[in-house]
Amino acid sequence: MKKYQVKVNTDKCAGCGLCSRVCVSHNLIISQGKAKIIMDKCIMCGQCSAVCPQKAISINGYGSGQIEKTDEVRLNPLDLLNAIRFRRSIRNFKKTEIPKEVIEQILEAGRFTHTAKNMQDVSYVVLIEKRDAVEKMAVKLFQSVKPIANLFIPMARNLKITDHFFFFNAPAVIVILAKDKTNGILAAQNMEFVAEANGLGVLYSGFFTVAANISHKIRTAICVPKGKKVAMTLVLGYPSVKYLRSTPHKELEVRYM
Ligand SMILES: Cc1cc2nc3c(=O)[nH]c(=O)nc-3n(C[C@H](O)[C@H](O)[C@H](O)COP(=O)(O)O)c2cc1C
């Protein structure tokens, strides 16, 4: 396992105590006017390092540096709400390829998504060349279990497991792997927003996610490491259908107490 270590540069530290205030592990105190780490173990959330005005705290062992925040980042609330209202699951795609920089930006949204206990356990498989071969395996699997599903699930009888049942001919698919499924799903949602902001349409393929998790063959083909499972599968491409309004939703059910 990688060794991460929080370090305080006492030459830079002004003893302001901000790091101690934000430390969820109560692992930082101010002693003799300087920040001091109590134990060499914490969840390495990095908030101490992100809050320090003196850049006196760093964490060893992470591959990438930190990004300086130059402006306040605040989205227009109504724009964001409308993005949520009008996003749709897309199942009709243009053939247009997705530029590599766009895929990378979507992956960056995943990388920066928070994880429980700061596990940072989420990784990704981008299916472009192997897309059809992997989809074929899932199609074969679903076709073999469909007769049984038909017996118990009335809606299954209407489903046709066609050659592109899972990925709808989309130009790219991102399979999200994680130890903790919730972490992967949170990443998926942020990735969807960034994809949409780039003009892409997204489909969450729950069906492929199930297929991959039950099939050793698929997991091997997409190199799922031991201890991880498929948390979600994002099917991505430029939509060839435009929606004109939001979809019907149930009334808000909420109780203020
Ligand atoms: C977790 C999850 C899994 C889903 N899996 C599939 C899927 O395998 N195939 C599919 O066609 N749609 C799938 N969907 C899309 C839902 O059917 C869709 O979100 C829902 O009908 C609402 O439509 P909208 O996304 O356009 O608002 C999935 C959605 C979610 C949230």
mmCIF file of C-alpha atoms and ligand atoms in Angstrom:
data_model
loop_
_atom_site.group_PDB
_atom_site.id
_atom_site.type_symbol
_atom_site.label_atom_id
_atom_site.label_comp_id
_atom_site.label_asym_id
_atom_site.label_seq_id
_atom_site.Cartn_x
_atom_site.Cartn_y
_atom_site.Cartn_z
ATOM 1 C CA MET A 1 0.000 0.000 0.000
ATOM 2 C CA LYS A 2 1.152 3.506 -0.786
ATOM 3 C CA LYS A 3 2.430 5.539 2.116
ATOM 4 C CA TYR A 4 0.976 8.977 2.366
ATOM 5 C CA GLN A 5 2.329 11.440 4.867
ATOM 6 C CA VAL A 6 1.223 14.881 6.005
ATOM 7 C CA LYS A 7 4.129 17.268 6.467
ATOM 8 C CA VAL A 8 4.235 20.666 8.141
ATOM 9 C CA ASN A 9 6.898 23.109 7.052
ATOM 10 C CA THR A 10 7.415 24.903 10.356
ATOM 11 C CA ASP A 11 9.429 27.676 8.653
ATOM 12 C CA LYS A 12 6.348 28.629 6.685
ATOM 13 C CA CYS A 13 3.672 27.903 9.332
ATOM 14 C CA ALA A 14 2.272 31.055 10.976
ATOM 15 C CA GLY A 15 0.377 29.098 13.637
ATOM 16 C CA CYS A 16 -3.019 30.470 12.571
ATOM 17 C CA GLY A 17 -4.764 27.189 13.474
ATOM 18 C CA LEU A 18 -6.923 26.959 10.345
ATOM 19 C CA CYS A 19 -5.594 23.468 9.611
ATOM 20 C CA SER A 20 -6.582 22.335 13.087
ATOM 21 C CA ARG A 21 -10.103 23.772 12.656
ATOM 22 C CA VAL A 22 -10.781 21.869 9.447
ATOM 23 C CA CYS A 23 -9.079 18.593 10.412
ATOM 24 C CA VAL A 24 -11.804 15.924 10.577
ATOM 25 C CA SER A 25 -9.432 13.500 12.308
ATOM 26 C CA HIS A 26 -8.528 15.999 15.079
ATOM 27 C CA ASN A 27 -4.975 15.189 14.151
ATOM 28 C CA LEU A 28 -3.512 18.695 14.068
ATOM 29 C CA ILE A 29 -2.878 20.952 17.023
ATOM 30 C CA ILE A 30 -1.063 24.226 17.475
ATOM 31 C CA SER A 31 1.858 23.723 19.759
ATOM 32 C CA GLN A 32 4.328 26.494 20.542
ATOM 33 C CA GLY A 33 2.854 28.611 17.782
ATOM 34 C CA LYS A 34 3.204 25.966 15.048
ATOM 35 C CA ALA A 35 0.976 23.289 13.576
ATOM 36 C CA LYS A 36 1.841 19.857 14.846
ATOM 37 C CA ILE A 37 0.660 16.447 13.631
ATOM 38 C CA ILE A 38 -0.360 14.126 16.446
ATOM 39 C CA MET A 39 -0.356 10.788 14.646
ATOM 40 C CA ASP A 40 1.159 9.651 11.391
ATOM 41 C CA LYS A 41 -2.231 8.264 10.376
ATOM 42 C CA CYS A 42 -5.348 10.015 9.126
ATOM 43 C CA ILE A 43 -7.695 9.792 6.132
ATOM 44 C CA MET A 44 -5.420 12.136 4.148
ATOM 45 C CA CYS A 45 -8.376 14.276 3.111
ATOM 46 C CA GLY A 46 -5.918 17.095 2.463
ATOM 47 C CA GLN A 47 -8.140 19.873 3.800
ATOM 48 C CA CYS A 48 -5.273 21.112 6.013
ATOM 49 C CA SER A 49 -3.140 21.517 2.938
ATOM 50 C CA ALA A 50 -5.931 23.163 0.914
ATOM 51 C CA VAL A 51 -6.778 25.732 3.603
ATOM 52 C CA CYS A 52 -3.292 26.844 4.662
ATOM 53 C CA PRO A 53 -2.602 30.453 3.593
ATOM 54 C CA GLN A 54 1.149 29.859 3.943
ATOM 55 C CA LYS A 55 1.269 26.656 1.848
ATOM 56 C CA ALA A 56 2.966 25.146 4.879
ATOM 57 C CA ILE A 57 1.251 21.746 4.709
ATOM 58 C CA SER A 58 1.785 19.123 2.073
ATOM 59 C CA ILE A 59 0.975 15.455 1.670
ATOM 60 C CA ASN A 60 3.546 13.120 0.185
ATOM 61 C CA GLY A 61 2.656 10.210 -2.004
ATOM 62 C CA TYR A 62 -0.044 11.581 -4.290
ATOM 63 C CA GLY A 63 0.776 11.668 -7.958
ATOM 64 C CA SER A 64 -0.624 15.035 -8.872
ATOM 65 C CA GLY A 65 -0.136 18.526 -7.526
ATOM 66 C CA GLN A 66 -2.766 20.853 -6.126
ATOM 67 C CA ILE A 67 -4.577 23.456 -8.189
ATOM 68 C CA GLU A 68 -4.531 27.024 -6.893
ATOM 69 C CA LYS A 69 -7.957 28.620 -6.710
ATOM 70 C CA THR A 70 -7.690 32.068 -8.264
ATOM 71 C CA ASP A 71 -11.381 33.086 -8.418
ATOM 72 C CA GLU A 72 -14.473 32.196 -6.422
ATOM 73 C CA VAL A 73 -16.095 29.281 -8.242
ATOM 74 C CA ARG A 74 -19.864 29.554 -8.037
ATOM 75 C CA LEU A 75 -22.356 28.254 -10.571
ATOM 76 C CA ASN A 76 -25.551 30.121 -11.300
ATOM 77 C CA PRO A 77 -28.105 28.171 -9.219
ATOM 78 C CA LEU A 78 -30.907 28.364 -11.780
ATOM 79 C CA ASP A 79 -28.596 27.312 -14.613
ATOM 80 C CA LEU A 80 -27.527 24.332 -12.561
ATOM 81 C CA LEU A 81 -31.085 23.440 -11.602
ATOM 82 C CA ASN A 82 -32.116 23.643 -15.248
ATOM 83 C CA ALA A 83 -29.199 21.455 -16.263
ATOM 84 C CA ILE A 84 -30.607 18.861 -13.842
ATOM 85 C CA ARG A 85 -34.172 19.360 -15.057
ATOM 86 C CA PHE A 86 -33.384 19.049 -18.748
ATOM 87 C CA ARG A 87 -30.712 16.368 -18.788
ATOM 88 C CA ARG A 88 -32.047 13.207 -20.366
ATOM 89 C CA SER A 89 -30.876 9.650 -20.723
ATOM 90 C CA ILE A 90 -29.663 9.531 -24.309
ATOM 91 C CA ARG A 91 -30.045 6.398 -26.398
ATOM 92 C CA ASN A 92 -29.700 7.944 -29.877
ATOM 93 C CA PHE A 93 -26.221 9.083 -30.832
ATOM 94 C CA LYS A 94 -24.466 10.665 -33.767
ATOM 95 C CA LYS A 95 -21.451 8.790 -35.120
ATOM 96 C CA THR A 96 -19.173 11.750 -34.253
ATOM 97 C CA GLU A 97 -16.159 10.740 -32.186
ATOM 98 C CA ILE A 98 -15.562 12.407 -28.840
ATOM 99 C CA PRO A 99 -12.295 14.400 -28.740
ATOM 100 C CA LYS A 100 -9.666 12.987 -26.383
ATOM 101 C CA GLU A 101 -9.536 16.265 -24.388
ATOM 102 C CA VAL A 102 -13.271 15.993 -23.691
ATOM 103 C CA ILE A 103 -12.922 12.399 -22.471
ATOM 104 C CA GLU A 104 -10.022 13.545 -20.288
ATOM 105 C CA GLN A 105 -12.071 16.370 -18.807
ATOM 106 C CA ILE A 106 -14.884 13.946 -17.985
ATOM 107 C CA LEU A 107 -12.391 11.618 -16.294
ATOM 108 C CA GLU A 108 -10.995 14.574 -14.354
ATOM 109 C CA ALA A 109 -14.488 15.202 -12.971
ATOM 110 C CA GLY A 110 -14.453 11.635 -11.717
ATOM 111 C CA ARG A 111 -10.965 11.933 -10.268
ATOM 112 C CA PHE A 112 -11.930 15.014 -8.282
ATOM 113 C CA THR A 113 -15.169 13.569 -6.911
ATOM 114 C CA HIS A 114 -15.128 13.077 -3.146
ATOM 115 C CA THR A 115 -15.069 9.555 -1.728
ATOM 116 C CA ALA A 116 -16.092 8.106 1.630
ATOM 117 C CA LYS A 117 -13.154 8.077 4.058
ATOM 118 C CA ASN A 118 -11.224 9.740 1.227
ATOM 119 C CA MET A 119 -10.630 6.272 -0.214
ATOM 120 C CA GLN A 120 -9.991 7.583 -3.742
ATOM 121 C CA ASP A 121 -10.813 4.060 -4.847
ATOM 122 C CA VAL A 122 -12.429 4.860 -8.197
ATOM 123 C CA SER A 123 -10.818 3.967 -11.527
ATOM 124 C CA TYR A 124 -11.982 3.917 -15.103
ATOM 125 C CA VAL A 125 -11.982 1.819 -18.259
ATOM 126 C CA VAL A 126 -12.672 3.718 -21.466
ATOM 127 C CA LEU A 127 -14.117 1.432 -24.106
ATOM 128 C CA ILE A 128 -13.635 2.650 -27.651
ATOM 129 C CA GLU A 129 -11.869 -0.021 -29.705
ATOM 130 C CA LYS A 130 -13.029 -2.928 -27.546
ATOM 131 C CA ARG A 131 -16.548 -1.501 -27.185
ATOM 132 C CA ASP A 132 -18.293 -3.916 -29.569
ATOM 133 C CA ALA A 133 -16.393 -6.991 -28.423
ATOM 134 C CA VAL A 134 -17.254 -6.300 -24.781
ATOM 135 C CA GLU A 135 -20.867 -5.460 -25.603
ATOM 136 C CA LYS A 136 -21.131 -8.750 -27.502
ATOM 137 C CA MET A 137 -20.224 -10.671 -24.331
ATOM 138 C CA ALA A 138 -22.918 -8.863 -22.360
ATOM 139 C CA VAL A 139 -25.486 -9.437 -25.123
ATOM 140 C CA LYS A 140 -24.693 -13.152 -25.136
ATOM 141 C CA LEU A 141 -25.078 -13.316 -21.378
ATOM 142 C CA PHE A 142 -28.395 -11.453 -21.309
ATOM 143 C CA GLN A 143 -29.760 -13.503 -24.209
ATOM 144 C CA SER A 144 -28.968 -16.662 -22.278
ATOM 145 C CA VAL A 145 -30.735 -15.505 -19.081
ATOM 146 C CA LYS A 146 -33.693 -13.805 -20.793
ATOM 147 C CA PRO A 147 -35.946 -16.899 -20.919
ATOM 148 C CA ILE A 148 -35.656 -17.178 -17.136
ATOM 149 C CA ALA A 149 -36.195 -13.427 -16.611
ATOM 150 C CA ASN A 150 -39.293 -13.630 -18.845
ATOM 151 C CA LEU A 151 -40.879 -16.039 -16.383
ATOM 152 C CA PHE A 152 -40.579 -13.688 -13.411
ATOM 153 C CA ILE A 153 -40.375 -10.140 -14.804
ATOM 154 C CA PRO A 154 -43.294 -9.199 -17.116
ATOM 155 C CA MET A 155 -41.400 -6.154 -18.534
ATOM 156 C CA ALA A 156 -38.510 -8.407 -19.583
ATOM 157 C CA ARG A 157 -40.778 -10.074 -22.159
ATOM 158 C CA ASN A 158 -40.911 -6.840 -24.191
ATOM 159 C CA LEU A 159 -37.161 -6.307 -24.138
ATOM 160 C CA LYS A 160 -35.247 -7.272 -27.248
ATOM 161 C CA ILE A 161 -31.608 -8.027 -26.519
ATOM 162 C CA THR A 162 -30.256 -6.710 -29.811
ATOM 163 C CA ASP A 163 -26.553 -6.392 -30.741
ATOM 164 C CA HIS A 164 -26.431 -2.853 -29.338
ATOM 165 C CA PHE A 165 -28.788 -3.298 -26.424
ATOM 166 C CA PHE A 166 -26.235 -1.934 -23.950
ATOM 167 C CA PHE A 167 -24.270 0.802 -25.719
ATOM 168 C CA PHE A 168 -26.660 2.025 -28.451
ATOM 169 C CA ASN A 169 -23.792 2.549 -30.941
ATOM 170 C CA ALA A 170 -22.390 5.350 -28.798
ATOM 171 C CA PRO A 171 -18.802 6.298 -29.672
ATOM 172 C CA ALA A 172 -17.456 5.801 -26.138
ATOM 173 C CA VAL A 173 -18.292 3.996 -22.941
ATOM 174 C CA ILE A 174 -16.700 4.628 -19.569
ATOM 175 C CA VAL A 175 -16.889 1.788 -17.084
ATOM 176 C CA ILE A 176 -16.429 3.079 -13.549
ATOM 177 C CA LEU A 177 -14.753 0.697 -11.113
ATOM 178 C CA ALA A 178 -14.662 1.141 -7.351
ATOM 179 C CA LYS A 179 -14.283 -0.696 -4.083
ATOM 180 C CA ASP A 180 -17.277 1.178 -2.704
ATOM 181 C CA LYS A 181 -20.101 1.425 -5.219
ATOM 182 C CA THR A 182 -21.394 4.724 -3.795
ATOM 183 C CA ASN A 183 -18.069 6.400 -4.552
ATOM 184 C CA GLY A 184 -18.238 5.271 -8.165
ATOM 185 C CA ILE A 185 -21.812 6.453 -8.571
ATOM 186 C CA LEU A 186 -21.003 9.901 -7.184
ATOM 187 C CA ALA A 187 -18.181 10.132 -9.708
ATOM 188 C CA ALA A 188 -20.616 9.095 -12.436
ATOM 189 C CA GLN A 189 -22.980 11.960 -11.658
ATOM 190 C CA ASN A 190 -20.238 14.593 -11.757
ATOM 191 C CA MET A 191 -18.900 13.075 -14.959
ATOM 192 C CA GLU A 192 -22.353 13.285 -16.498
ATOM 193 C CA PHE A 193 -22.531 17.008 -15.731
ATOM 194 C CA VAL A 194 -19.164 17.673 -17.354
ATOM 195 C CA ALA A 195 -20.127 15.525 -20.338
ATOM 196 C CA GLU A 196 -23.386 17.464 -20.742
ATOM 197 C CA ALA A 197 -21.546 20.775 -20.430
ATOM 198 C CA ASN A 198 -19.502 19.604 -23.426
ATOM 199 C CA GLY A 199 -22.663 18.984 -25.472
ATOM 200 C CA LEU A 200 -22.616 15.234 -24.946
ATOM 201 C CA GLY A 201 -25.501 12.994 -24.009
ATOM 202 C CA VAL A 202 -25.117 10.248 -21.431
ATOM 203 C CA LEU A 203 -26.837 7.002 -20.541
ATOM 204 C CA TYR A 204 -26.292 5.187 -17.274
ATOM 205 C CA SER A 205 -26.167 1.555 -18.304
ATOM 206 C CA GLY A 206 -27.364 -0.299 -15.248
ATOM 207 C CA PHE A 207 -27.831 -3.370 -17.429
ATOM 208 C CA PHE A 208 -24.198 -3.474 -18.518
ATOM 209 C CA THR A 209 -23.121 -2.830 -14.934
ATOM 210 C CA VAL A 210 -25.074 -5.898 -13.810
ATOM 211 C CA ALA A 211 -23.765 -7.991 -16.710
ATOM 212 C CA ALA A 212 -20.157 -7.090 -15.912
ATOM 213 C CA ASN A 213 -20.545 -7.818 -12.233
ATOM 214 C CA ILE A 214 -21.977 -11.265 -12.794
ATOM 215 C CA SER A 215 -19.675 -12.267 -15.647
ATOM 216 C CA HIS A 216 -16.105 -13.277 -14.871
ATOM 217 C CA LYS A 217 -15.419 -13.188 -18.621
ATOM 218 C CA ILE A 218 -16.447 -9.534 -18.929
ATOM 219 C CA ARG A 219 -14.573 -8.530 -15.787
ATOM 220 C CA THR A 220 -11.453 -10.193 -17.158
ATOM 221 C CA ALA A 221 -11.892 -8.535 -20.567
ATOM 222 C CA ILE A 222 -12.088 -5.078 -19.028
ATOM 223 C CA CYS A 223 -9.418 -5.830 -16.403
ATOM 224 C CA VAL A 224 -11.410 -5.234 -13.207
ATOM 225 C CA PRO A 225 -8.860 -5.588 -10.403
ATOM 226 C CA LYS A 226 -9.497 -7.815 -7.392
ATOM 227 C CA GLY A 227 -11.471 -6.041 -4.687
ATOM 228 C CA LYS A 228 -13.218 -3.724 -7.139
ATOM 229 C CA LYS A 229 -16.564 -3.990 -8.847
ATOM 230 C CA VAL A 230 -18.251 -2.124 -11.643
ATOM 231 C CA ALA A 231 -20.045 0.769 -9.945
ATOM 232 C CA MET A 232 -21.635 2.265 -13.042
ATOM 233 C CA THR A 233 -21.256 2.394 -16.799
ATOM 234 C CA LEU A 234 -21.589 5.641 -18.724
ATOM 235 C CA VAL A 235 -22.498 5.491 -22.389
ATOM 236 C CA LEU A 236 -21.444 8.713 -24.098
ATOM 237 C CA GLY A 237 -21.951 10.446 -27.403
ATOM 238 C CA TYR A 238 -23.413 13.467 -29.157
ATOM 239 C CA PRO A 239 -27.216 13.161 -29.069
ATOM 240 C CA SER A 240 -29.103 12.819 -32.334
ATOM 241 C CA VAL A 241 -32.415 13.624 -30.619
ATOM 242 C CA LYS A 242 -33.448 16.918 -29.003
ATOM 243 C CA TYR A 243 -35.885 17.009 -26.098
ATOM 244 C CA LEU A 244 -38.225 19.991 -25.922
ATOM 245 C CA ARG A 245 -39.362 19.896 -22.317
ATOM 246 C CA SER A 246 -38.776 18.192 -19.005
ATOM 247 C CA THR A 247 -40.328 14.810 -18.276
ATOM 248 C CA PRO A 248 -43.227 14.278 -15.833
ATOM 249 C CA HIS A 249 -42.071 13.895 -12.261
ATOM 250 C CA LYS A 250 -43.859 12.970 -9.065
ATOM 251 C CA GLU A 251 -44.765 15.767 -6.685
ATOM 252 C CA LEU A 252 -42.072 16.591 -4.161
ATOM 253 C CA GLU A 253 -42.423 14.441 -1.099
ATOM 254 C CA VAL A 254 -40.835 16.175 1.844
ATOM 255 C CA ARG A 255 -41.476 16.686 5.518
ATOM 256 C CA TYR A 256 -39.925 19.576 7.436
ATOM 257 C CA MET A 257 -39.661 18.837 11.124
HETATM 258 C C1 LIG B 1 -28.766 3.761 -12.047
HETATM 259 C C2 LIG B 1 -29.418 3.834 -13.387
HETATM 260 C C3 LIG B 1 -29.335 2.764 -14.274
HETATM 261 C C4 LIG B 1 -29.929 2.834 -15.525
HETATM 262 N N1 LIG B 1 -29.772 1.802 -16.416
HETATM 263 C C5 LIG B 1 -30.303 1.895 -17.659
HETATM 264 C C6 LIG B 1 -30.074 0.863 -18.634
HETATM 265 O O1 LIG B 1 -29.391 -0.127 -18.380
HETATM 266 N N2 LIG B 1 -30.621 0.998 -19.859
HETATM 267 C C7 LIG B 1 -31.381 2.087 -20.192
HETATM 268 O O2 LIG B 1 -31.847 2.166 -21.326
HETATM 269 N N3 LIG B 1 -31.602 3.092 -19.294
HETATM 270 C C8 LIG B 1 -31.078 3.025 -18.049
HETATM 271 N N4 LIG B 1 -31.263 4.049 -17.129
HETATM 272 C C9 LIG B 1 -32.029 5.231 -17.527
HETATM 273 C C10 LIG B 1 -33.387 5.342 -16.819
HETATM 274 O O3 LIG B 1 -34.289 4.481 -17.431
HETATM 275 C C11 LIG B 1 -33.802 6.812 -16.925
HETATM 276 O O4 LIG B 1 -32.921 7.577 -16.147
HETATM 277 C C12 LIG B 1 -35.220 7.087 -16.461
HETATM 278 O O5 LIG B 1 -36.123 6.433 -17.284
HETATM 279 C C13 LIG B 1 -35.538 8.589 -16.486
HETATM 280 O O6 LIG B 1 -35.305 9.123 -17.753
HETATM 281 P P1 LIG B 1 -34.317 10.368 -17.933
HETATM 282 O O7 LIG B 1 -32.967 9.911 -17.478
HETATM 283 O O8 LIG B 1 -34.355 10.743 -19.370
HETATM 284 O O9 LIG B 1 -34.815 11.450 -17.028
HETATM 285 C C14 LIG B 1 -30.666 3.991 -15.890
HETATM 286 C C15 LIG B 1 -30.742 5.060 -14.988
HETATM 287 C C16 LIG B 1 -30.133 4.997 -13.770
HETATM 288 C C17 LIG B 1 -30.228 6.172 -12.835
#
